[in-house]
Amino acid sequence: MPFKKAKILGLASGGGQQCPVFAAQHAEVTVFDYSDKQLELEKMVSTREGYSIDLVKGDMSKTFPFEDETFDMIFNPVSNCYIQDVEHVWQECFRVLKKGGVLLSGFANPALYLFGEDEEALQVVNKLPYDGTKNTVENDEELIKNGGVQFSHSLETQIGGQLKAGFTLQDLYEDHHHKGKITEYMPCYIATKSIK
């Protein structure tokens, strides 16, 4: 996909890590993120590097504040672990993408959540699906208020949810990159490319 003049939505991808790559290719980039800190970092990087980017604060668990068929591409890094209903996200992505538009998404392998915080021990401590609001360690008011509680999602809701929303899955990639011993045994992340 040529990026020049392409309208790209960085969905929950603030922080100045990914969207500068699209902006450097002369895409028209909008970053939609819930975190003030991530949006501030995105603004700092765009100011430092001298490119234009639109910043929109919002919650991807709600209806996106964009018209139907606005974007040519959506880039969603590993961030949907912070919301409970991932199928809603895929439906909204489908709605705001133009026909033929591309959804690039990354997410954690759901099995990663079995092991809890001490991945070196490789002991199963959580049932799936994992719900961070029910974990006594993570169930902290400040975390919940700031959206820092995580949820696992099954492959049925991650990949199947994209298909159910109307997408056609074009490619899938698994990555072992992760801290901890678990990477010796399984890929920890999955990336998909889907087309509207």
Coordinates of C-alpha atoms in Angstrom, one line a residue:
M1 CA 0.0 0.0 0.0
P2 CA 1.5 3.4 -1.0
F3 CA 1.3 5.6 2.1
K4 CA 1.5 9.0 0.4
K5 CA -1.7 10.8 1.3
A6 CA -3.2 7.6 2.8
K7 CA -5.4 8.2 5.8
I8 CA -4.1 6.1 8.6
L9 CA -5.6 5.6 12.1
G10 CA -3.2 4.6 14.8
L11 CA -5.7 2.9 17.1
A12 CA -4.5 3.0 20.7
S13 CA -1.0 3.5 19.4
G14 CA 0.1 6.7 20.9
G15 CA 3.6 7.2 22.4
G16 CA 5.5 8.1 19.3
Q17 CA 6.7 4.6 18.5
Q18 CA 4.8 3.5 15.4
C19 CA 2.9 6.4 13.8
P20 CA 6.1 8.4 13.0
V21 CA 7.0 5.7 10.5
F22 CA 3.7 6.3 8.6
A23 CA 4.0 10.1 8.9
A24 CA 7.6 9.9 7.4
Q25 CA 6.0 8.2 4.4
H26 CA 3.7 11.2 3.9
A27 CA 0.6 9.5 5.2
E28 CA -2.2 11.6 6.9
V29 CA -2.0 10.1 10.4
T30 CA -4.5 10.3 13.2
V31 CA -3.7 8.8 16.6
F32 CA -6.6 7.8 18.7
D33 CA -5.6 6.9 22.3
Y34 CA -7.1 6.9 25.8
S35 CA -3.9 7.8 27.6
D36 CA -2.9 11.5 28.1
K37 CA 0.7 10.4 28.6
Q38 CA 0.8 8.4 25.3
L39 CA -0.7 11.4 23.4
E40 CA 1.8 13.8 25.0
L41 CA 4.7 11.5 23.9
E42 CA 3.2 11.4 20.4
K43 CA 3.0 15.2 20.3
M44 CA 6.6 15.5 21.6
V45 CA 8.0 13.2 18.9
S46 CA 6.0 14.9 16.1
T47 CA 7.2 18.3 17.2
R48 CA 10.8 17.2 17.5
E49 CA 10.7 15.5 14.1
G50 CA 8.7 18.2 12.4
Y51 CA 5.8 16.3 11.0
S52 CA 2.0 16.8 11.3
I53 CA -0.2 14.4 13.2
D54 CA -3.8 14.6 14.5
L55 CA -4.2 13.6 18.1
V56 CA -7.7 12.4 19.3
K57 CA -8.3 11.4 22.9
G58 CA -10.9 8.7 23.2
D59 CA -11.9 5.2 24.4
M60 CA -11.8 2.4 21.8
S61 CA -14.3 0.5 23.9
K62 CA -16.9 3.1 22.8
T63 CA -18.1 4.2 19.3
F64 CA -15.1 5.7 17.5
P65 CA -15.5 9.4 16.9
F66 CA -15.0 9.1 13.1
E67 CA -17.4 8.9 10.1
D68 CA -17.9 5.7 8.2
E69 CA -15.2 4.8 5.7
T70 CA -12.8 7.5 6.8
F71 CA -9.5 5.6 6.8
D72 CA -7.4 3.6 4.3
M73 CA -5.6 1.7 7.0
I74 CA -5.8 1.1 10.8
F75 CA -2.7 0.1 12.8
N76 CA -3.6 -1.4 16.2
P77 CA -0.5 -2.6 18.1
V78 CA -0.8 -4.8 21.2
S79 CA -3.3 -2.7 23.1
N80 CA -6.7 -4.3 22.9
C81 CA -5.7 -6.2 26.1
Y82 CA -6.9 -3.1 28.0
I83 CA -10.6 -3.6 27.0
Q84 CA -13.1 -6.3 27.7
D85 CA -15.1 -6.4 24.5
V86 CA -12.6 -6.8 21.6
E87 CA -15.3 -7.7 19.1
H88 CA -16.8 -4.2 19.4
V89 CA -13.3 -2.9 18.3
W90 CA -13.3 -5.0 15.2
Q91 CA -16.8 -3.8 14.3
E92 CA -15.8 -0.2 14.7
C93 CA -12.6 -0.8 12.7
F94 CA -14.7 -2.3 9.9
R95 CA -17.1 0.7 10.0
V96 CA -14.4 3.4 9.8
L97 CA -12.3 1.7 7.1
K98 CA -12.9 2.4 3.4
K99 CA -13.7 -0.5 1.2
G100 CA -10.5 -2.3 0.5
G101 CA -8.9 -0.8 3.6
V102 CA -6.3 -2.7 5.7
L103 CA -6.4 -3.5 9.4
L104 CA -3.0 -4.4 10.9
S105 CA -3.4 -5.6 14.4
G106 CA -1.2 -7.1 17.0
F107 CA -2.2 -8.9 20.2
A108 CA -0.9 -11.2 22.9
N109 CA -1.2 -15.0 22.6
P110 CA -4.0 -15.7 25.1
A111 CA -1.9 -18.5 26.6
L112 CA 0.5 -15.8 27.9
Y113 CA -2.1 -14.9 30.6
L114 CA -2.0 -18.4 32.1
F115 CA 1.3 -17.7 33.9
G116 CA 0.7 -14.4 35.7
E117 CA 3.5 -12.1 36.7
D118 CA 6.1 -14.7 37.4
E119 CA 6.7 -16.1 33.9
E120 CA 10.1 -17.5 35.0
A121 CA 8.3 -20.0 37.2
L122 CA 6.1 -21.2 34.3
Q123 CA 3.4 -22.2 36.6
V124 CA -0.2 -21.9 35.6
V125 CA -1.9 -19.5 37.9
N126 CA -4.8 -18.0 36.0
K127 CA -7.9 -19.3 34.2
L128 CA -8.7 -18.0 30.7
P129 CA -10.1 -15.7 29.8
Y130 CA -8.1 -13.6 32.2
D131 CA -9.9 -10.6 33.7
G132 CA -7.6 -8.2 35.5
T133 CA -10.5 -6.7 37.5
K134 CA -10.9 -9.9 39.4
N135 CA -7.2 -10.4 40.2
T136 CA -6.6 -9.1 43.7
V137 CA -3.0 -7.9 42.8
E138 CA -4.2 -5.9 39.9
N139 CA -7.6 -4.8 41.2
D140 CA -6.4 -1.4 42.2
E141 CA -8.6 1.6 41.8
E142 CA -5.8 3.7 40.3
L143 CA -5.1 1.0 37.7
I144 CA -8.8 0.7 36.8
K145 CA -9.3 4.5 36.6
N146 CA -6.3 4.8 34.2
G147 CA -7.2 1.8 32.1
G148 CA -4.2 -0.2 33.2
V149 CA -6.1 -3.4 33.9
Q150 CA -5.6 -6.2 31.3
F151 CA -7.9 -8.8 29.8
S152 CA -7.1 -11.8 27.7
H153 CA -9.1 -12.6 24.6
S154 CA -9.5 -15.9 22.9
L155 CA -8.4 -16.4 19.3
E156 CA -12.1 -16.8 18.6
T157 CA -12.7 -13.2 19.6
Q158 CA -9.5 -11.8 18.2
I159 CA -9.3 -13.5 14.8
G160 CA -12.9 -14.8 14.6
G161 CA -14.1 -11.4 15.7
Q162 CA -12.4 -9.8 12.7
L163 CA -14.0 -12.3 10.4
K164 CA -17.4 -11.8 12.1
A165 CA -17.1 -8.1 11.6
G166 CA -16.7 -8.7 7.8
F167 CA -12.9 -8.7 7.4
T168 CA -11.0 -11.1 5.2
L169 CA -7.9 -12.4 6.9
Q170 CA -5.0 -12.1 4.5
D171 CA -2.0 -12.9 6.6
L172 CA -0.9 -13.9 10.2
Y173 CA 2.4 -13.8 11.9
E174 CA 3.5 -15.2 15.3
D175 CA 6.4 -13.6 17.2
H176 CA 8.4 -15.1 20.1
H177 CA 9.8 -11.7 21.2
H178 CA 8.9 -11.3 24.9
K179 CA 10.8 -11.1 28.2
G180 CA 10.9 -14.3 30.3
K181 CA 11.4 -18.0 29.9
I182 CA 8.1 -18.6 28.2
T183 CA 9.5 -17.5 24.8
E184 CA 11.4 -20.8 24.7
Y185 CA 8.2 -22.7 24.6
M186 CA 5.7 -20.7 22.5
P187 CA 5.1 -17.6 20.4
C188 CA 3.8 -14.8 22.7
Y189 CA 2.4 -12.4 20.1
I190 CA 0.2 -12.6 17.0
A191 CA -0.2 -10.1 14.2
T192 CA -2.9 -10.1 11.6
K193 CA -3.5 -8.4 8.3
S194 CA -7.1 -8.2 7.4
I195 CA -8.9 -6.5 4.5
K196 CA -12.3 -4.8 4.4

